[in-house]
Amino acid sequence: MEQSRVLKSLSAMAHDTRLEIVRLLVPRGEEGLPAGSIADALGVSASGLSFHLSQLEAAGLVTSRRVSRQVIYATDRAALGGVIAYLLNDCCARDPDICACTDRVTP
C-alpha cells in the first residue's frame, strides 16, 4: 500500500465520528448497514453522516451500494487491513515488541 493512501486513510479515521462509523461497520461485514441505521446508532444528523461517510469512502475505507431506496455502507476490510499491515510492516519493521502488543489488546 502506498504511503499517500495510508495517510489519507489515517486522516479520515482521525475523527471521533468517523472512527465510530468504522467500529460500527466492521462487525457487520459485507452486509453493512443502511445510512439511516448508522445515523440512528450514532446520533448523527443525515447531513453530518453524509459528510463523514464521504470522507471514509474517499479514503477507500468504506464502500456503498444502493439497494432499492437505501444506500448500504460497509467497511472495505482489505483496505483497513492494508493500513494496519503498512503500519506494522513498513513503519514498525515488524518489531517483535510492537507486534506482541497487538496480541494483548483487548476490545
PDB file of C-alpha atoms in Angstrom:
ATOM      1  CA  MET A   1       0.000   0.000   0.000  1.00  0.00           C
ATOM      2  CA  GLU A   2       1.292   3.452  -0.847  1.00  0.00           C
ATOM      3  CA  GLN A   3       2.162   5.879   1.910  1.00  0.00           C
ATOM      4  CA  SER A   4      -0.138   8.571   0.496  1.00  0.00           C
ATOM      5  CA  ARG A   5      -3.134   6.225   0.642  1.00  0.00           C
ATOM      6  CA  VAL A   6      -2.296   5.179   4.201  1.00  0.00           C
ATOM      7  CA  LEU A   7      -2.041   8.814   5.251  1.00  0.00           C
ATOM      8  CA  LYS A   8      -5.388   9.589   3.644  1.00  0.00           C
ATOM      9  CA  SER A   9      -6.934   6.619   5.460  1.00  0.00           C
ATOM     10  CA  LEU A  10      -5.456   7.563   8.816  1.00  0.00           C
ATOM     11  CA  SER A  11      -6.556  11.157   8.334  1.00  0.00           C
ATOM     12  CA  ALA A  12     -10.094  10.007   7.552  1.00  0.00           C
ATOM     13  CA  MET A  13     -10.212   7.918  10.727  1.00  0.00           C
ATOM     14  CA  ALA A  14      -8.744  10.708  12.868  1.00  0.00           C
ATOM     15  CA  HIS A  15     -12.198  11.968  13.835  1.00  0.00           C
ATOM     16  CA  ASP A  16     -14.344  10.523  16.571  1.00  0.00           C
ATOM     17  CA  THR A  17     -17.491  10.143  14.452  1.00  0.00           C
ATOM     18  CA  ARG A  18     -15.645   8.532  11.551  1.00  0.00           C
ATOM     19  CA  LEU A  19     -13.837   6.145  13.868  1.00  0.00           C
ATOM     20  CA  GLU A  20     -17.196   5.221  15.422  1.00  0.00           C
ATOM     21  CA  ILE A  21     -18.592   4.570  11.939  1.00  0.00           C
ATOM     22  CA  VAL A  22     -15.724   2.174  11.222  1.00  0.00           C
ATOM     23  CA  ARG A  23     -16.229   0.472  14.600  1.00  0.00           C
ATOM     24  CA  LEU A  24     -19.929   0.095  13.892  1.00  0.00           C
ATOM     25  CA  LEU A  25     -19.476  -1.266  10.374  1.00  0.00           C
ATOM     26  CA  VAL A  26     -16.592  -3.716  10.831  1.00  0.00           C
ATOM     27  CA  PRO A  27     -18.637  -6.365  12.699  1.00  0.00           C
ATOM     28  CA  ARG A  28     -21.373  -6.106  10.046  1.00  0.00           C
ATOM     29  CA  GLY A  29     -19.005  -7.401   7.356  1.00  0.00           C
ATOM     30  CA  GLU A  30     -20.073  -7.212   3.724  1.00  0.00           C
ATOM     31  CA  GLU A  31     -23.729  -6.904   4.730  1.00  0.00           C
ATOM     32  CA  GLY A  32     -23.101  -3.418   6.088  1.00  0.00           C
ATOM     33  CA  LEU A  33     -25.790  -1.057   7.310  1.00  0.00           C
ATOM     34  CA  PRO A  34     -28.138   1.449   5.720  1.00  0.00           C
ATOM     35  CA  ALA A  35     -27.199   5.082   6.219  1.00  0.00           C
ATOM     36  CA  GLY A  36     -30.291   5.689   8.349  1.00  0.00           C
ATOM     37  CA  SER A  37     -29.334   2.915  10.761  1.00  0.00           C
ATOM     38  CA  ILE A  38     -25.835   4.326  11.089  1.00  0.00           C
ATOM     39  CA  ALA A  39     -27.223   7.800  11.797  1.00  0.00           C
ATOM     40  CA  ASP A  40     -29.604   6.406  14.414  1.00  0.00           C
ATOM     41  CA  ALA A  41     -26.938   4.297  16.111  1.00  0.00           C
ATOM     42  CA  LEU A  42     -24.520   7.215  16.376  1.00  0.00           C
ATOM     43  CA  GLY A  43     -26.997  10.041  16.901  1.00  0.00           C
ATOM     44  CA  VAL A  44     -25.697  11.942  13.891  1.00  0.00           C
ATOM     45  CA  SER A  45     -27.750  14.094  11.533  1.00  0.00           C
ATOM     46  CA  ALA A  46     -28.227  12.892   7.973  1.00  0.00           C
ATOM     47  CA  SER A  47     -26.117  15.727   6.562  1.00  0.00           C
ATOM     48  CA  GLY A  48     -23.365  15.180   9.118  1.00  0.00           C
ATOM     49  CA  LEU A  49     -23.338  11.455   8.433  1.00  0.00           C
ATOM     50  CA  SER A  50     -23.177  12.057   4.699  1.00  0.00           C
ATOM     51  CA  PHE A  51     -20.092  14.234   5.172  1.00  0.00           C
ATOM     52  CA  HIS A  52     -18.327  11.661   7.332  1.00  0.00           C
ATOM     53  CA  LEU A  53     -19.207   8.736   5.074  1.00  0.00           C
ATOM     54  CA  SER A  54     -17.935  10.612   2.030  1.00  0.00           C
ATOM     55  CA  GLN A  55     -14.605  11.176   3.791  1.00  0.00           C
ATOM     56  CA  LEU A  56     -14.291   7.482   4.614  1.00  0.00           C
ATOM     57  CA  GLU A  57     -15.364   6.484   1.112  1.00  0.00           C
ATOM     58  CA  ALA A  58     -12.864   8.875  -0.491  1.00  0.00           C
ATOM     59  CA  ALA A  59     -10.139   7.296   1.646  1.00  0.00           C
ATOM     60  CA  GLY A  60     -11.177   3.857   0.377  1.00  0.00           C
ATOM     61  CA  LEU A  61     -12.189   2.549   3.801  1.00  0.00           C
ATOM     62  CA  VAL A  62     -15.926   2.361   3.187  1.00  0.00           C
ATOM     63  CA  THR A  63     -17.937   1.134   0.213  1.00  0.00           C
ATOM     64  CA  SER A  64     -21.526   1.919  -0.673  1.00  0.00           C
ATOM     65  CA  ARG A  65     -24.194   0.213  -2.709  1.00  0.00           C
ATOM     66  CA  ARG A  66     -27.768   1.085  -3.463  1.00  0.00           C
ATOM     67  CA  VAL A  67     -30.476  -1.405  -2.520  1.00  0.00           C
ATOM     68  CA  SER A  68     -33.856  -0.085  -3.567  1.00  0.00           C
ATOM     69  CA  ARG A  69     -34.122   3.322  -1.875  1.00  0.00           C
ATOM     70  CA  GLN A  70     -31.412   2.717   0.693  1.00  0.00           C
ATOM     71  CA  VAL A  71     -27.681   3.218   0.485  1.00  0.00           C
ATOM     72  CA  ILE A  72     -25.850   0.469   2.341  1.00  0.00           C
ATOM     73  CA  TYR A  73     -22.370   1.153   3.691  1.00  0.00           C
ATOM     74  CA  ALA A  74     -19.732  -1.424   4.617  1.00  0.00           C
ATOM     75  CA  THR A  75     -16.081  -1.275   5.514  1.00  0.00           C
ATOM     76  CA  ASP A  76     -13.547  -2.345   2.941  1.00  0.00           C
ATOM     77  CA  ARG A  77     -11.818  -4.851   5.173  1.00  0.00           C
ATOM     78  CA  ALA A  78      -8.928  -5.367   2.762  1.00  0.00           C
ATOM     79  CA  ALA A  79      -8.206  -1.641   2.736  1.00  0.00           C
ATOM     80  CA  LEU A  80      -8.411  -1.403   6.521  1.00  0.00           C
ATOM     81  CA  GLY A  81      -6.154  -4.434   6.844  1.00  0.00           C
ATOM     82  CA  GLY A  82      -3.746  -2.842   4.374  1.00  0.00           C
ATOM     83  CA  VAL A  83      -3.437   0.246   6.563  1.00  0.00           C
ATOM     84  CA  ILE A  84      -2.759  -1.887   9.635  1.00  0.00           C
ATOM     85  CA  ALA A  85      -0.251  -4.031   7.740  1.00  0.00           C
ATOM     86  CA  TYR A  86       1.524  -0.920   6.458  1.00  0.00           C
ATOM     87  CA  LEU A  87       1.884   0.396   9.997  1.00  0.00           C
ATOM     88  CA  LEU A  88       3.208  -2.899  11.320  1.00  0.00           C
ATOM     89  CA  ASN A  89       5.393  -3.868   8.376  1.00  0.00           C
ATOM     90  CA  ASP A  90       6.642  -0.643   6.840  1.00  0.00           C
ATOM     91  CA  CYS A  91       6.600   1.794   9.741  1.00  0.00           C
ATOM     92  CA  CYS A  92       7.460  -0.576  12.569  1.00  0.00           C
ATOM     93  CA  ALA A  93       9.587  -3.091  10.630  1.00  0.00           C
ATOM     94  CA  ARG A  94       7.632  -5.943  12.266  1.00  0.00           C
ATOM     95  CA  ASP A  95       9.313  -5.094  15.563  1.00  0.00           C
ATOM     96  CA  PRO A  96       8.585  -8.103  17.797  1.00  0.00           C
ATOM     97  CA  ASP A  97       7.724  -5.979  20.840  1.00  0.00           C
ATOM     98  CA  ILE A  98       5.223  -3.892  18.875  1.00  0.00           C
ATOM     99  CA  CYS A  99       3.693  -6.945  17.213  1.00  0.00           C
ATOM    100  CA  ALA A 100       3.416  -8.659  20.600  1.00  0.00           C
ATOM    101  CA  CYS A 101       1.397  -5.684  21.848  1.00  0.00           C
ATOM    102  CA  THR A 102      -1.225  -6.308  19.184  1.00  0.00           C
ATOM    103  CA  ASP A 103      -1.877  -9.732  20.696  1.00  0.00           C
ATOM    104  CA  ARG A 104      -2.503  -8.197  24.131  1.00  0.00           C
ATOM    105  CA  VAL A 105      -5.010  -5.577  23.018  1.00  0.00           C
ATOM    106  CA  THR A 106      -8.460  -6.240  24.445  1.00  0.00           C
ATOM    107  CA  PRO A 107     -11.693  -4.920  22.966  1.00  0.00           C
TER     108      PRO A 107
END
